[in-house]
Amino acid sequence: MSETDLEKEGDIAADFLEELLNIADLDGDIDIDVDGNRASVAIVGGDNSHLVGSDGETLDALQELTRLAVYRETGERSRIMLDIDGFRVERRKAAADAANVAIAAVNTSGEPTHLAPMNAFERKVVHDLVAAAGLASGSEGAGADRHVVISRGSGDDAE
């Protein structure tokens, strides 16, 4: 997808989210960015913690609604990423910190390390860092218990 297409996705998403904020009488500014091959939109300012919800569940739902709004306008499936008040940025950092500690433990002990359960976004962050460190990772468990296992072996598959 071209950068122009991604910018268009961001604009459509921003329009949808602005309308949603207006209907709900909520404050917040919309920031649009293109990061690599993905558009990202962030709602910043105001007190929007209730839009994040418990462990980001409401944020995930809003992201899906935003993707549907983009699809409705473009006819193309969107991978747009929505963040609210830096929640995903903080979760990405926490996942990266946990991954780096586990990578060091695996390098020291040689034993596989199981991380705490994470959502798909956080697991992807971990898998990418583990691959860059030359180790292997795979996801185990189901639902809310799905987590990453990091090892020296190369037989595991990242999700």
CSV table of C-alpha atoms in Angstrom, one decimal:
chain,number,residue,atom,x,y,z
A,1,MET,CA,0.0,0.0,0.0
A,2,SER,CA,1.4,3.4,-0.9
A,3,GLU,CA,2.0,6.2,1.6
A,4,THR,CA,-0.8,8.2,-0.1
A,5,ASP,CA,-3.2,5.3,0.5
A,6,LEU,CA,-2.1,5.1,4.1
A,7,GLU,CA,-2.6,8.8,4.6
A,8,LYS,CA,-6.1,8.5,3.1
A,9,GLU,CA,-6.8,5.7,5.6
A,10,GLY,CA,-5.6,7.9,8.4
A,11,ASP,CA,-7.8,10.8,7.2
A,12,ILE,CA,-10.9,8.5,7.0
A,13,ALA,CA,-10.2,7.1,10.5
A,14,ALA,CA,-9.6,10.6,11.9
A,15,ASP,CA,-13.0,11.8,10.5
A,16,PHE,CA,-14.8,8.8,12.0
A,17,LEU,CA,-13.1,9.2,15.4
A,18,GLU,CA,-13.8,13.0,15.5
A,19,GLU,CA,-17.5,12.3,14.7
A,20,LEU,CA,-17.5,9.7,17.5
A,21,LEU,CA,-15.9,12.1,20.0
A,22,ASN,CA,-18.4,14.8,19.1
A,23,ILE,CA,-21.4,12.5,19.4
A,24,ALA,CA,-20.2,11.3,22.8
A,25,ASP,CA,-19.3,14.9,23.8
A,26,LEU,CA,-15.7,13.9,24.6
A,27,ASP,CA,-12.5,16.0,24.2
A,28,GLY,CA,-9.4,15.0,22.4
A,29,ASP,CA,-7.2,15.8,19.5
A,30,ILE,CA,-6.5,13.4,16.6
A,31,ASP,CA,-3.0,12.8,15.5
A,32,ILE,CA,-2.4,10.9,12.2
A,33,ASP,CA,0.9,9.2,11.3
A,34,VAL,CA,2.3,6.7,8.8
A,35,ASP,CA,4.6,4.3,10.5
A,36,GLY,CA,6.3,1.9,8.0
A,37,ASN,CA,3.5,0.1,6.2
A,38,ARG,CA,0.7,1.0,8.6
A,39,ALA,CA,-1.3,4.1,9.3
A,40,SER,CA,-1.7,5.1,12.9
A,41,VAL,CA,-4.2,7.4,14.6
A,42,ALA,CA,-4.0,8.6,18.2
A,43,ILE,CA,-6.5,10.4,20.3
A,44,VAL,CA,-4.7,12.6,22.7
A,45,GLY,CA,-5.7,15.1,25.4
A,46,GLY,CA,-8.8,15.1,27.5
A,47,ASP,CA,-9.6,12.3,30.0
A,48,ASN,CA,-10.2,9.4,27.7
A,49,SER,CA,-9.2,6.5,30.0
A,50,HIS,CA,-12.7,5.1,29.7
A,51,LEU,CA,-12.1,4.7,26.0
A,52,VAL,CA,-9.2,2.5,26.7
A,53,GLY,CA,-11.1,0.2,29.1
A,54,SER,CA,-9.9,-2.7,31.1
A,55,ASP,CA,-6.6,-3.9,29.7
A,56,GLY,CA,-7.3,-2.0,26.4
A,57,GLU,CA,-10.5,-4.0,25.6
A,58,THR,CA,-12.5,-0.9,24.7
A,59,LEU,CA,-9.6,0.5,22.7
A,60,ASP,CA,-9.4,-2.8,20.7
A,61,ALA,CA,-13.1,-2.6,20.0
A,62,LEU,CA,-12.8,1.1,18.9
A,63,GLN,CA,-9.9,0.1,16.7
A,64,GLU,CA,-12.0,-2.6,15.0
A,65,LEU,CA,-14.9,-0.1,14.5
A,66,THR,CA,-12.4,2.4,13.0
A,67,ARG,CA,-11.0,-0.3,10.6
A,68,LEU,CA,-14.6,-1.0,9.5
A,69,ALA,CA,-15.2,2.7,8.9
A,70,VAL,CA,-12.1,2.7,6.7
A,71,TYR,CA,-13.2,-0.5,4.9
A,72,ARG,CA,-16.7,1.0,4.3
A,73,GLU,CA,-15.0,4.0,2.5
A,74,THR,CA,-12.2,2.3,0.6
A,75,GLY,CA,-13.4,-1.3,0.1
A,76,GLU,CA,-9.9,-2.3,1.3
A,77,ARG,CA,-9.1,-4.1,4.6
A,78,SER,CA,-7.3,-1.8,6.9
A,79,ARG,CA,-4.5,-2.5,9.4
A,80,ILE,CA,-4.7,0.9,11.0
A,81,MET,CA,-3.5,1.2,14.5
A,82,LEU,CA,-5.5,3.2,17.1
A,83,ASP,CA,-3.9,4.5,20.3
A,84,ILE,CA,-5.6,6.6,23.0
A,85,ASP,CA,-3.5,8.7,25.4
A,86,GLY,CA,-0.4,6.6,24.8
A,87,PHE,CA,-1.8,3.4,26.1
A,88,ARG,CA,-0.3,1.2,23.2
A,89,VAL,CA,3.0,3.1,23.4
A,90,GLU,CA,3.2,2.2,27.1
A,91,ARG,CA,2.2,-1.5,26.5
A,92,ARG,CA,4.7,-1.7,23.7
A,93,LYS,CA,7.5,-0.5,26.0
A,94,ALA,CA,6.4,-2.9,28.8
A,95,ALA,CA,6.3,-5.8,26.4
A,96,ALA,CA,9.8,-4.9,25.1
A,97,ASP,CA,11.2,-4.6,28.6
A,98,ALA,CA,9.8,-8.0,29.5
A,99,ALA,CA,11.2,-9.5,26.3
A,100,ASN,CA,14.7,-8.0,26.9
A,101,VAL,CA,14.7,-9.5,30.5
A,102,ALA,CA,13.6,-12.9,29.1
A,103,ILE,CA,16.2,-12.8,26.3
A,104,ALA,CA,18.9,-12.1,28.8
A,105,ALA,CA,17.7,-15.0,31.0
A,106,VAL,CA,17.6,-17.4,28.0
A,107,ASN,CA,21.1,-16.4,26.9
A,108,THR,CA,22.4,-16.9,30.5
A,109,SER,CA,20.6,-20.1,31.4
A,110,GLY,CA,19.8,-21.7,28.1
A,111,GLU,CA,16.4,-22.6,29.4
A,112,PRO,CA,13.1,-21.6,27.8
A,113,THR,CA,11.4,-18.7,29.5
A,114,HIS,CA,7.6,-18.2,29.6
A,115,LEU,CA,6.3,-14.7,29.7
A,116,ALA,CA,3.1,-13.5,31.2
A,117,PRO,CA,0.0,-13.6,29.1
A,118,MET,CA,-0.2,-10.9,26.5
A,119,ASN,CA,-2.5,-9.7,23.7
A,120,ALA,CA,-1.6,-10.3,20.0
A,121,PHE,CA,-0.1,-6.8,19.7
A,122,GLU,CA,2.2,-7.3,22.6
A,123,ARG,CA,3.2,-10.8,21.5
A,124,LYS,CA,4.1,-9.5,18.1
A,125,VAL,CA,6.4,-6.9,19.7
A,126,VAL,CA,8.1,-9.7,21.7
A,127,HIS,CA,8.4,-12.1,18.7
A,128,ASP,CA,10.1,-9.3,16.7
A,129,LEU,CA,12.6,-8.5,19.4
A,130,VAL,CA,13.4,-12.2,20.0
A,131,ALA,CA,14.0,-12.8,16.3
A,132,ALA,CA,16.3,-9.8,16.2
A,133,ALA,CA,18.2,-11.3,19.1
A,134,GLY,CA,18.7,-14.5,17.2
A,135,LEU,CA,16.5,-16.6,19.5
A,136,ALA,CA,13.3,-18.5,18.9
A,137,SER,CA,9.8,-17.8,20.2
A,138,GLY,CA,6.4,-19.3,20.0
A,139,SER,CA,3.0,-18.6,21.5
A,140,GLU,CA,1.3,-21.1,23.8
A,141,GLY,CA,-2.0,-21.2,25.5
A,142,ALA,CA,-5.4,-19.9,24.4
A,143,GLY,CA,-7.5,-16.8,25.0
A,144,ALA,CA,-6.5,-14.7,28.0
A,145,ASP,CA,-3.7,-17.2,28.9
A,146,ARG,CA,-1.9,-16.9,25.5
A,147,HIS,CA,1.7,-16.1,26.1
A,148,VAL,CA,5.2,-16.2,24.5
A,149,VAL,CA,7.8,-18.8,25.2
A,150,ILE,CA,11.4,-17.8,24.3
A,151,SER,CA,14.1,-20.4,23.7
A,152,ARG,CA,17.5,-21.0,22.0
A,153,GLY,CA,15.9,-23.6,19.7
A,154,SER,CA,14.9,-22.8,16.2
A,155,GLY,CA,12.0,-25.2,16.0
A,156,ASP,CA,9.4,-22.9,17.5
A,157,ASP,CA,7.3,-20.7,15.2
A,158,ALA,CA,6.3,-17.2,16.0
A,159,GLU,CA,2.6,-16.5,15.4
